[in-house]
CSV table of C-alpha atoms in Angstrom, one decimal:
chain,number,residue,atom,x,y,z
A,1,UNK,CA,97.1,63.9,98.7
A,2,UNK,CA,94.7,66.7,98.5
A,3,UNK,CA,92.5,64.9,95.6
A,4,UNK,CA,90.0,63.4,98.4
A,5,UNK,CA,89.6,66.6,99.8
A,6,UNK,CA,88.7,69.1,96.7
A,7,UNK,CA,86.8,70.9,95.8
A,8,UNK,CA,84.3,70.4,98.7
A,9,UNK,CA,87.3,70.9,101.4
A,10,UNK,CA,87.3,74.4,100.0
A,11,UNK,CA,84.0,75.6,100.9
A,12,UNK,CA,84.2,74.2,104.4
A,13,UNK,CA,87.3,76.3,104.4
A,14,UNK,CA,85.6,79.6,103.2
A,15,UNK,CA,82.8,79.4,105.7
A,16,UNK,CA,85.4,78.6,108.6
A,17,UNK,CA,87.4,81.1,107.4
A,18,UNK,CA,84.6,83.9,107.0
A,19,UNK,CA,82.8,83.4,110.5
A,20,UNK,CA,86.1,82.7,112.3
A,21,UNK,CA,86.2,85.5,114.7
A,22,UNK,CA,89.7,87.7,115.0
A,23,UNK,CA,90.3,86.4,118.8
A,24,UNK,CA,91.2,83.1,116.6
A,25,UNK,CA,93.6,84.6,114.7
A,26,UNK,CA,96.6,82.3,115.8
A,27,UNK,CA,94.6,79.8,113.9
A,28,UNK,CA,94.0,82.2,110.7
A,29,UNK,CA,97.5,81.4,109.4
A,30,UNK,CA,97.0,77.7,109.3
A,31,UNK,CA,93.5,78.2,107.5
A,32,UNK,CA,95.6,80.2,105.0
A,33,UNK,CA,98.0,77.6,104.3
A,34,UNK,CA,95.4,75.2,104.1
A,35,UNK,CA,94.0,77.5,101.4
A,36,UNK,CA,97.3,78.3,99.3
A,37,UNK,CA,97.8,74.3,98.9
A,38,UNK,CA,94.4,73.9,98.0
A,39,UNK,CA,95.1,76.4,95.0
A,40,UNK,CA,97.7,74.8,93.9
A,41,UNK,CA,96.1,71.2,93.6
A,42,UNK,CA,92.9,73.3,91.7
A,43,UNK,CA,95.2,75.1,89.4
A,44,UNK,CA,97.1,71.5,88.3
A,45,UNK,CA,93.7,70.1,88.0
A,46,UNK,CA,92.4,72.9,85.6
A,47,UNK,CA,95.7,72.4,83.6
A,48,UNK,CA,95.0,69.0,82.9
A,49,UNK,CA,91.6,69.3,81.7
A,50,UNK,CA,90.1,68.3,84.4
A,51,UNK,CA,87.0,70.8,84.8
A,52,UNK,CA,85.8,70.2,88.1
A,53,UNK,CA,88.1,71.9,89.8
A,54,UNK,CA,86.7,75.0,88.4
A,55,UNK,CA,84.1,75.4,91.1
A,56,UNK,CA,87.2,74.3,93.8
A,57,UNK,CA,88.7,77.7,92.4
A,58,UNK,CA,85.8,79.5,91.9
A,59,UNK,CA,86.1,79.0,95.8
A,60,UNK,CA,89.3,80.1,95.7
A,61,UNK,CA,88.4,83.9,94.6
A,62,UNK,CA,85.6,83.7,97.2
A,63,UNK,CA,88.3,82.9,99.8
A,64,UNK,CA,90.5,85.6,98.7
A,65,UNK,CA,88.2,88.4,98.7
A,66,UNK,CA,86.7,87.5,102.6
A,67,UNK,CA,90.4,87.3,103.7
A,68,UNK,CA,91.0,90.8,102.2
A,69,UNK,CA,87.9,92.6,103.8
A,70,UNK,CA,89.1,91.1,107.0
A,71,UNK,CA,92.3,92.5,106.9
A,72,UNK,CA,90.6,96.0,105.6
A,73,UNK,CA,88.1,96.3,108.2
A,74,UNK,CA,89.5,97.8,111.4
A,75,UNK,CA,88.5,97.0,114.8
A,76,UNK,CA,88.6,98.4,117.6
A,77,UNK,CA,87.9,98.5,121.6
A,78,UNK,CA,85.2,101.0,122.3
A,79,UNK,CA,83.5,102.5,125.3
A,80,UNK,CA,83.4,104.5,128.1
A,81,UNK,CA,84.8,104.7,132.1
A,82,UNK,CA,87.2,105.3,134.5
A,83,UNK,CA,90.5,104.4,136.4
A,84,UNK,CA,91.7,104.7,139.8
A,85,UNK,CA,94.8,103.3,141.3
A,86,UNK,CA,93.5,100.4,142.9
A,87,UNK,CA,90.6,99.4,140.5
A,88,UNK,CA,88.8,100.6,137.1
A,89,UNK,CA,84.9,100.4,135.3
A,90,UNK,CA,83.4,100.9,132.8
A,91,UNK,CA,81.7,99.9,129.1
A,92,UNK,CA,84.0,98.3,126.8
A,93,UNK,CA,83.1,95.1,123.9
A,94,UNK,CA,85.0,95.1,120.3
A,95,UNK,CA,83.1,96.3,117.1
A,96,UNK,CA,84.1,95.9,113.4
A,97,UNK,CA,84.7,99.9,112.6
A,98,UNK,CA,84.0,100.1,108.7
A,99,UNK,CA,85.7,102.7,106.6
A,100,UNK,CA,87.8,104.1,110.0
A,101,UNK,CA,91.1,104.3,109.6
A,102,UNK,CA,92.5,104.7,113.4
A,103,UNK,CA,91.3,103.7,116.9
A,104,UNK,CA,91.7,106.7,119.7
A,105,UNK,CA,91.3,107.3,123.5
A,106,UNK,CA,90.2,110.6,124.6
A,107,UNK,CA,90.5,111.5,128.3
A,108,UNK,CA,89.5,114.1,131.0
A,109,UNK,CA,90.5,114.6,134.7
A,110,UNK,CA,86.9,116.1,135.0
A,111,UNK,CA,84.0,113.3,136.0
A,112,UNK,CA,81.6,116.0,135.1
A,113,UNK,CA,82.3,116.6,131.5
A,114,UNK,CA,82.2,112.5,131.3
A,115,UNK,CA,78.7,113.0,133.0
A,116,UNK,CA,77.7,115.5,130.4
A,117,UNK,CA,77.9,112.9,127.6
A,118,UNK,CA,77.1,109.3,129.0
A,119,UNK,CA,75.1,108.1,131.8
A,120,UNK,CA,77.5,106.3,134.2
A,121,UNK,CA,77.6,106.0,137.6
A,122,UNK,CA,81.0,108.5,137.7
A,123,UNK,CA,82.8,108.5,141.2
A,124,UNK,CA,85.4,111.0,142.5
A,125,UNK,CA,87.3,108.4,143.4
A,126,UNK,CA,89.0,107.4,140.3
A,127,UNK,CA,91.8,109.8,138.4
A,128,UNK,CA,90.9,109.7,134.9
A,129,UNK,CA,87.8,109.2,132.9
A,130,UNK,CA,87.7,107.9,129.3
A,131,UNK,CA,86.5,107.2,126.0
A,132,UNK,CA,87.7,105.4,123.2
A,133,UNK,CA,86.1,104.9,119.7
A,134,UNK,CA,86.9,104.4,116.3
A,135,UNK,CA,87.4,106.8,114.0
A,136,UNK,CA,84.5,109.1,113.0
A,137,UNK,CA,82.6,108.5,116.3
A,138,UNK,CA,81.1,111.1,118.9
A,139,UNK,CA,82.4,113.8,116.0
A,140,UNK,CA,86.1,112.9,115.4
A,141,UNK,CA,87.4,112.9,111.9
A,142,UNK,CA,87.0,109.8,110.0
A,143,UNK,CA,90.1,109.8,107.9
A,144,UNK,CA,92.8,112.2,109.1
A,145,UNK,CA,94.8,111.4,112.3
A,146,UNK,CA,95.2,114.2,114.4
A,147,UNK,CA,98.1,112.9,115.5
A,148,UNK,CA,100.0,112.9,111.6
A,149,UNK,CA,99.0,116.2,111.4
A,150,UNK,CA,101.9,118.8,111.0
A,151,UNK,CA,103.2,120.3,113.3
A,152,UNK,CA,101.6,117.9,115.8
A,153,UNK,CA,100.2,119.8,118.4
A,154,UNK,CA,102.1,119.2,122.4
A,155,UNK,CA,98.4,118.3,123.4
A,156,UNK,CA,95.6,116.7,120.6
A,157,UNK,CA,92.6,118.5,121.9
A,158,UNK,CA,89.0,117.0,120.2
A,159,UNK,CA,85.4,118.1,120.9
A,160,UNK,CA,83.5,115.0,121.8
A,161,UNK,CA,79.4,115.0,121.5
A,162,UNK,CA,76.8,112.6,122.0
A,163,UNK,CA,73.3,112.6,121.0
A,164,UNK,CA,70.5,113.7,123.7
A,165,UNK,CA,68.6,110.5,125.6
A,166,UNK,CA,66.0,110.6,127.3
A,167,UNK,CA,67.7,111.0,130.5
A,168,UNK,CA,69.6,114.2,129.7
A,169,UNK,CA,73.0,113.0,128.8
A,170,UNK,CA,74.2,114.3,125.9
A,171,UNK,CA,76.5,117.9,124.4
A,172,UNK,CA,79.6,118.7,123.5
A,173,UNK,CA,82.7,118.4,125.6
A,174,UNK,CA,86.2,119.3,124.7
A,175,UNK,CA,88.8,116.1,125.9
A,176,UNK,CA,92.4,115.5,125.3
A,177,UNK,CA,93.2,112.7,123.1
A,178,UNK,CA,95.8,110.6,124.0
A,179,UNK,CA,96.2,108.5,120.9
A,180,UNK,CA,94.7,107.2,117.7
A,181,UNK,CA,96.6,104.3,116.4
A,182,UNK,CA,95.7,102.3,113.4
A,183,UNK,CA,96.3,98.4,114.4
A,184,UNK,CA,93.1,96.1,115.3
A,185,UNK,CA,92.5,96.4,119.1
A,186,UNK,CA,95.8,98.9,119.5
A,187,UNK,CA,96.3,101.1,122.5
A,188,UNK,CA,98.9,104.1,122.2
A,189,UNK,CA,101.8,102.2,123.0
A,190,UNK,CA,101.1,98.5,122.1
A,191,UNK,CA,101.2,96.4,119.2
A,192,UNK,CA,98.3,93.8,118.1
A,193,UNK,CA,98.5,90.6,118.0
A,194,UNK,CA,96.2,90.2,115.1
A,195,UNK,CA,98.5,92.3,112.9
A,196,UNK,CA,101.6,90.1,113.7
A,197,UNK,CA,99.0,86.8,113.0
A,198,UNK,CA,98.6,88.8,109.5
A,199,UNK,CA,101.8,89.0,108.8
A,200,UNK,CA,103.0,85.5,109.6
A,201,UNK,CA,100.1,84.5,107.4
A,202,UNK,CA,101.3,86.1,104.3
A,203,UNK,CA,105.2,84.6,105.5
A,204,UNK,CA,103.7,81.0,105.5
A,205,UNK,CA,101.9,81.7,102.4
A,206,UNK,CA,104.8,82.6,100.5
A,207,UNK,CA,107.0,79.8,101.5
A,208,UNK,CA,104.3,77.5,100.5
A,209,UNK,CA,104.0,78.6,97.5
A,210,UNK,CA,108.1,78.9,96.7
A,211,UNK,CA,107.9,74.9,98.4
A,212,UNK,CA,104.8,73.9,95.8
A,213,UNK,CA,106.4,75.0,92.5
């Protein structure tokens, strides 16, 4: 069945598979599976001579090693801002955090020490003012979690600096952290999505591969 389909199908399936962004990632496992069967059909080919297929798995490899630098690339939420009961604002977008190991949120009840680092347009009104990063940003420590460290402190204190800008913005300010959390897009008390998509990938991969042989 898969004949018509290889070994061209597989390079159409690395590049969708390489520029397909995480917010897909329902649609990762289905790529995947897509991918084990085609290994399968490349591997019988080689075994019967046929040496064609050795570009098709060639592919393969390629596959393999964009799927795994996705999975090891953590990604995070960052930005800046500030919530209030009614409403919140700020500066948030996603970013690919390379060689972090944890996301974390830092907080302050203090607009001013906010002001001291980034210019916003801070407002007494709102409660709590924010900043979360990836690991190794604005200062924090790019591998160890202050939060594994023992005894864990009752309240993770960090020192968070920014660079000086030409407006003026920019020191060092001491804010409590209120977690550091190691799944793609995580907050302190959720789980992502994009780690359960992982994980069904690898379960649909394994059947597939117990259903080929």
């Amino acid at each position: 069945v898969l004949r018509p389909f290889a070994p061209f199908s597989l390079y159409i399936l690395i590049l969708t598979r390489s520029v397909l962004p995480l917010s897909s990632a329902c649609i990762s496992p289905v790529i995947d599976l897509f991918g084990v069967a085609q290994y399968r059909y490349l591997t019988v080919t080689l075994q019967r001579g046929d040496m064609r297929g050795l570009s098709g798995l060639i592919g393969v490899v390629v596959f393999a090693l964009i799927a795994v630098k996705e999975v090891h690339t953590l990604k995070c939420m960052v930005g800046y801002g500030q919530r209030g009961k009614l409403r919140s604002g700020g500066y948030e977008w996603p970013r690919n955090c390379e060689h972090s190991t944890y996301c974390w949120e830092a907080v302050t009840t203090d607009k001013e020490k906010l002001a001291v680092l980034f210019d916003y347009a801070w407002d007494d009104y709102y409660y709590e003012y924010y900043v979360h990063a990836c690991s190794g940003d604005y200062g924090t420590d790019l591998k160890v979690n202050p939060f594994k460290v023992k005894p864990v402190p009752d309240i993770v204190k960090v020192n968070i600096t920014t660079e000086r800008t030409v407006t003026g913005r920019g020191g060092t300010v001491e804010l409590d952290m209120i977690y550091a959390c190691t799944k793609n897009f995580c907050s302190g008390a959720s789980r992502s999505i994009y780690a359960t998509s992982s994980f069904a990938t690898i379960v649909i991969a394994l059947i597939t591969i117990v259903i080929v042989n």
